[in-house]
Amino acid sequence: MLDPELLERITARRAELDELEEQLAKQLAEVRAERDELAVAERVLERMSEQLAVERSSVAPALGQVGGQAVMLVPHRTPSMEEAALPPEYQRILAVVRQAAGPLMARQVGEVLGVDISVRAKLEPLRGKLVRLADRSWLRKLPDGRFTTRL
């Protein structure tokens, strides 16, 4: 005959272990789900990084040749950098924007510079130069498309 107290302890312990097994199985399922989510996030990040790398390489800064060396025509602005580092055409654009009473559209800059603004093919290169100056921190492009000096 088996000891009833011992059987009761074994049954209680088995119930504790069954409950612990359920908790651990639930935790394991949560860990696996999170690991799967991280794997998906990692794949998405890799794809986005590749796309950004392709975009950045296709929008590489304009380079010129000086003494056989490639140089950026419009450098990124630093606090110590003077406007003289810019090509003369960009210096003229910057001067027009600086002298204006407020933000200017590309069309207004073109008028001051004597660009035939009625011909879109002549205005778009100017707009590209304004955007380049803004991208390199020489100017600031407002959400409405106007350009102004940096603060």
PDB file of C-alpha atoms in Angstrom:
ATOM      1  CA  MET A   1       0.000   0.000   0.000  1.00  0.00           C
ATOM      2  CA  LEU A   2       1.262   3.467  -1.035  1.00  0.00           C
ATOM      3  CA  ASP A   3       1.598   6.270   1.427  1.00  0.00           C
ATOM      4  CA  PRO A   4      -1.305   8.726   0.744  1.00  0.00           C
ATOM      5  CA  GLU A   5       0.761  11.745   1.933  1.00  0.00           C
ATOM      6  CA  LEU A   6       3.568  10.880  -0.456  1.00  0.00           C
ATOM      7  CA  LEU A   7       1.094  10.435  -3.329  1.00  0.00           C
ATOM      8  CA  GLU A   8      -0.424  13.827  -2.504  1.00  0.00           C
ATOM      9  CA  ARG A   9       3.027  15.498  -2.615  1.00  0.00           C
ATOM     10  CA  ILE A  10       3.844  13.852  -5.934  1.00  0.00           C
ATOM     11  CA  THR A  11       0.521  14.992  -7.405  1.00  0.00           C
ATOM     12  CA  ALA A  12       1.034  18.545  -6.115  1.00  0.00           C
ATOM     13  CA  ARG A  13       4.565  18.646  -7.505  1.00  0.00           C
ATOM     14  CA  ARG A  14       3.370  17.300 -10.872  1.00  0.00           C
ATOM     15  CA  ALA A  15       0.727  20.077 -10.983  1.00  0.00           C
ATOM     16  CA  GLU A  16       3.430  22.693 -10.213  1.00  0.00           C
ATOM     17  CA  LEU A  17       5.650  21.311 -12.950  1.00  0.00           C
ATOM     18  CA  ASP A  18       2.756  21.217 -15.448  1.00  0.00           C
ATOM     19  CA  GLU A  19       1.996  24.871 -14.667  1.00  0.00           C
ATOM     20  CA  LEU A  20       5.680  25.796 -15.004  1.00  0.00           C
ATOM     21  CA  GLU A  21       5.840  23.921 -18.320  1.00  0.00           C
ATOM     22  CA  GLU A  22       2.869  25.932 -19.612  1.00  0.00           C
ATOM     23  CA  GLN A  23       4.494  29.220 -18.565  1.00  0.00           C
ATOM     24  CA  LEU A  24       7.810  28.250 -20.168  1.00  0.00           C
ATOM     25  CA  ALA A  25       6.074  27.111 -23.371  1.00  0.00           C
ATOM     26  CA  LYS A  26       4.258  30.453 -23.518  1.00  0.00           C
ATOM     27  CA  GLN A  27       7.528  32.372 -22.939  1.00  0.00           C
ATOM     28  CA  LEU A  28       9.294  30.277 -25.567  1.00  0.00           C
ATOM     29  CA  ALA A  29       6.532  31.051 -28.089  1.00  0.00           C
ATOM     30  CA  GLU A  30       6.858  34.788 -27.312  1.00  0.00           C
ATOM     31  CA  VAL A  31      10.653  34.647 -27.686  1.00  0.00           C
ATOM     32  CA  ARG A  32      10.367  32.851 -31.028  1.00  0.00           C
ATOM     33  CA  ALA A  33       7.777  35.342 -32.280  1.00  0.00           C
ATOM     34  CA  GLU A  34       9.991  38.281 -31.298  1.00  0.00           C
ATOM     35  CA  ARG A  35      13.007  36.639 -32.918  1.00  0.00           C
ATOM     36  CA  ASP A  36      11.004  36.221 -36.132  1.00  0.00           C
ATOM     37  CA  GLU A  37       9.955  39.880 -35.993  1.00  0.00           C
ATOM     38  CA  LEU A  38      13.590  40.915 -35.545  1.00  0.00           C
ATOM     39  CA  ALA A  39      14.615  38.813 -38.533  1.00  0.00           C
ATOM     40  CA  VAL A  40      11.976  40.546 -40.673  1.00  0.00           C
ATOM     41  CA  ALA A  41      13.054  43.970 -39.388  1.00  0.00           C
ATOM     42  CA  GLU A  42      16.663  43.131 -40.201  1.00  0.00           C
ATOM     43  CA  ARG A  43      15.759  42.141 -43.776  1.00  0.00           C
ATOM     44  CA  VAL A  44      13.748  45.338 -44.235  1.00  0.00           C
ATOM     45  CA  LEU A  45      16.638  47.403 -42.868  1.00  0.00           C
ATOM     46  CA  GLU A  46      19.088  45.706 -45.237  1.00  0.00           C
ATOM     47  CA  ARG A  47      16.813  46.415 -48.231  1.00  0.00           C
ATOM     48  CA  MET A  48      16.332  50.029 -47.198  1.00  0.00           C
ATOM     49  CA  SER A  49      20.078  50.466 -46.674  1.00  0.00           C
ATOM     50  CA  GLU A  50      20.743  49.074 -50.142  1.00  0.00           C
ATOM     51  CA  GLN A  51      18.139  51.382 -51.671  1.00  0.00           C
ATOM     52  CA  LEU A  52      19.588  54.393 -49.848  1.00  0.00           C
ATOM     53  CA  ALA A  53      23.077  53.484 -51.025  1.00  0.00           C
ATOM     54  CA  VAL A  54      21.849  53.326 -54.622  1.00  0.00           C
ATOM     55  CA  GLU A  55      20.000  56.636 -54.245  1.00  0.00           C
ATOM     56  CA  ARG A  56      23.003  58.322 -52.660  1.00  0.00           C
ATOM     57  CA  SER A  57      25.319  57.091 -55.384  1.00  0.00           C
ATOM     58  CA  SER A  58      22.967  58.368 -58.095  1.00  0.00           C
ATOM     59  CA  VAL A  59      22.663  61.765 -56.370  1.00  0.00           C
ATOM     60  CA  ALA A  60      26.372  62.103 -55.820  1.00  0.00           C
ATOM     61  CA  PRO A  61      27.674  65.651 -55.569  1.00  0.00           C
ATOM     62  CA  ALA A  62      28.751  67.263 -58.804  1.00  0.00           C
ATOM     63  CA  LEU A  63      32.454  66.719 -59.263  1.00  0.00           C
ATOM     64  CA  GLY A  64      34.875  68.702 -61.342  1.00  0.00           C
ATOM     65  CA  GLN A  65      38.473  68.104 -62.277  1.00  0.00           C
ATOM     66  CA  VAL A  66      41.265  70.218 -60.819  1.00  0.00           C
ATOM     67  CA  GLY A  67      44.796  69.140 -61.594  1.00  0.00           C
ATOM     68  CA  GLY A  68      43.521  65.699 -62.541  1.00  0.00           C
ATOM     69  CA  GLN A  69      41.824  65.297 -59.141  1.00  0.00           C
ATOM     70  CA  ALA A  70      38.051  65.058 -58.705  1.00  0.00           C
ATOM     71  CA  VAL A  71      36.707  67.876 -56.539  1.00  0.00           C
ATOM     72  CA  MET A  72      33.192  68.812 -55.457  1.00  0.00           C
ATOM     73  CA  LEU A  73      32.062  71.988 -57.238  1.00  0.00           C
ATOM     74  CA  VAL A  74      29.697  72.988 -54.448  1.00  0.00           C
ATOM     75  CA  PRO A  75      31.183  71.874 -51.132  1.00  0.00           C
ATOM     76  CA  HIS A  76      29.176  71.334 -47.980  1.00  0.00           C
ATOM     77  CA  ARG A  77      29.227  74.499 -45.946  1.00  0.00           C
ATOM     78  CA  THR A  78      31.188  74.581 -42.714  1.00  0.00           C
ATOM     79  CA  PRO A  79      31.306  77.476 -40.241  1.00  0.00           C
ATOM     80  CA  SER A  80      34.806  78.448 -41.347  1.00  0.00           C
ATOM     81  CA  MET A  81      34.122  78.175 -45.098  1.00  0.00           C
ATOM     82  CA  GLU A  82      33.939  81.350 -47.174  1.00  0.00           C
ATOM     83  CA  GLU A  83      31.689  81.939 -50.177  1.00  0.00           C
ATOM     84  CA  ALA A  84      34.854  82.169 -52.284  1.00  0.00           C
ATOM     85  CA  ALA A  85      34.938  78.351 -52.132  1.00  0.00           C
ATOM     86  CA  LEU A  86      31.950  78.339 -54.489  1.00  0.00           C
ATOM     87  CA  PRO A  87      32.185  78.647 -58.266  1.00  0.00           C
ATOM     88  CA  PRO A  88      31.442  82.225 -59.481  1.00  0.00           C
ATOM     89  CA  GLU A  89      27.992  81.317 -60.827  1.00  0.00           C
ATOM     90  CA  TYR A  90      26.945  79.967 -57.431  1.00  0.00           C
ATOM     91  CA  GLN A  91      28.371  83.053 -55.718  1.00  0.00           C
ATOM     92  CA  ARG A  92      26.141  85.251 -57.912  1.00  0.00           C
ATOM     93  CA  ILE A  93      23.075  83.161 -57.027  1.00  0.00           C
ATOM     94  CA  LEU A  94      23.921  83.380 -53.343  1.00  0.00           C
ATOM     95  CA  ALA A  95      24.364  87.167 -53.605  1.00  0.00           C
ATOM     96  CA  VAL A  96      20.934  87.581 -55.220  1.00  0.00           C
ATOM     97  CA  VAL A  97      19.234  85.601 -52.446  1.00  0.00           C
ATOM     98  CA  ARG A  98      21.155  87.509 -49.760  1.00  0.00           C
ATOM     99  CA  GLN A  99      20.191  90.913 -51.179  1.00  0.00           C
ATOM    100  CA  ALA A 100      16.492  90.051 -51.393  1.00  0.00           C
ATOM    101  CA  ALA A 101      14.049  91.447 -48.856  1.00  0.00           C
ATOM    102  CA  GLY A 102      12.653  87.951 -48.218  1.00  0.00           C
ATOM    103  CA  PRO A 103      12.548  84.411 -49.569  1.00  0.00           C
ATOM    104  CA  LEU A 104      12.657  84.064 -53.362  1.00  0.00           C
ATOM    105  CA  MET A 105      11.308  81.595 -55.893  1.00  0.00           C
ATOM    106  CA  ALA A 106      13.715  80.271 -58.543  1.00  0.00           C
ATOM    107  CA  ARG A 107      11.863  82.393 -61.113  1.00  0.00           C
ATOM    108  CA  GLN A 108      12.618  85.582 -59.140  1.00  0.00           C
ATOM    109  CA  VAL A 109      16.312  84.690 -58.845  1.00  0.00           C
ATOM    110  CA  GLY A 110      16.355  84.036 -62.593  1.00  0.00           C
ATOM    111  CA  GLU A 111      14.853  87.444 -63.319  1.00  0.00           C
ATOM    112  CA  VAL A 112      17.598  89.191 -61.351  1.00  0.00           C
ATOM    113  CA  LEU A 113      20.317  87.089 -63.012  1.00  0.00           C
ATOM    114  CA  GLY A 114      18.915  87.763 -66.491  1.00  0.00           C
ATOM    115  CA  VAL A 115      17.822  84.172 -67.182  1.00  0.00           C
ATOM    116  CA  ASP A 116      15.020  83.803 -69.743  1.00  0.00           C
ATOM    117  CA  ILE A 117      12.415  82.593 -67.231  1.00  0.00           C
ATOM    118  CA  SER A 118       9.773  82.066 -69.928  1.00  0.00           C
ATOM    119  CA  VAL A 119      11.766  79.029 -71.099  1.00  0.00           C
ATOM    120  CA  ARG A 120      11.512  76.224 -68.575  1.00  0.00           C
ATOM    121  CA  ALA A 121      14.658  74.542 -69.917  1.00  0.00           C
ATOM    122  CA  LYS A 122      16.635  77.616 -68.876  1.00  0.00           C
ATOM    123  CA  LEU A 123      14.968  77.979 -65.473  1.00  0.00           C
ATOM    124  CA  GLU A 124      15.337  74.356 -64.326  1.00  0.00           C
ATOM    125  CA  PRO A 125      19.166  74.358 -64.220  1.00  0.00           C
ATOM    126  CA  LEU A 126      18.972  77.441 -61.992  1.00  0.00           C
ATOM    127  CA  ARG A 127      16.464  75.672 -59.743  1.00  0.00           C
ATOM    128  CA  GLY A 128      18.874  72.720 -59.555  1.00  0.00           C
ATOM    129  CA  LYS A 129      21.668  75.035 -58.459  1.00  0.00           C
ATOM    130  CA  LEU A 130      19.469  76.593 -55.789  1.00  0.00           C
ATOM    131  CA  VAL A 131      18.539  73.133 -54.501  1.00  0.00           C
ATOM    132  CA  ARG A 132      22.212  72.113 -54.507  1.00  0.00           C
ATOM    133  CA  LEU A 133      23.089  75.203 -52.478  1.00  0.00           C
ATOM    134  CA  ALA A 134      20.308  74.332 -50.038  1.00  0.00           C
ATOM    135  CA  ASP A 135      21.404  70.679 -49.831  1.00  0.00           C
ATOM    136  CA  ARG A 136      24.936  71.803 -48.996  1.00  0.00           C
ATOM    137  CA  SER A 137      23.736  74.271 -46.299  1.00  0.00           C
ATOM    138  CA  TRP A 138      24.520  77.483 -48.179  1.00  0.00           C
ATOM    139  CA  LEU A 139      20.822  78.361 -48.498  1.00  0.00           C
ATOM    140  CA  ARG A 140      17.616  77.217 -46.876  1.00  0.00           C
ATOM    141  CA  LYS A 141      14.720  75.871 -48.931  1.00  0.00           C
ATOM    142  CA  LEU A 142      11.320  76.579 -47.443  1.00  0.00           C
ATOM    143  CA  PRO A 143       8.438  74.090 -47.746  1.00  0.00           C
ATOM    144  CA  ASP A 144       6.715  76.304 -50.327  1.00  0.00           C
ATOM    145  CA  GLY A 145       9.757  76.084 -52.654  1.00  0.00           C
ATOM    146  CA  ARG A 146      11.201  79.500 -51.928  1.00  0.00           C
ATOM    147  CA  PHE A 147      14.859  79.990 -50.991  1.00  0.00           C
ATOM    148  CA  THR A 148      16.372  82.168 -48.302  1.00  0.00           C
ATOM    149  CA  THR A 149      19.666  82.605 -46.509  1.00  0.00           C
ATOM    150  CA  ARG A 150      20.549  80.336 -43.616  1.00  0.00           C
ATOM    151  CA  LEU A 151      19.895  81.708 -40.154  1.00  0.00           C
TER     152      LEU A 151
END
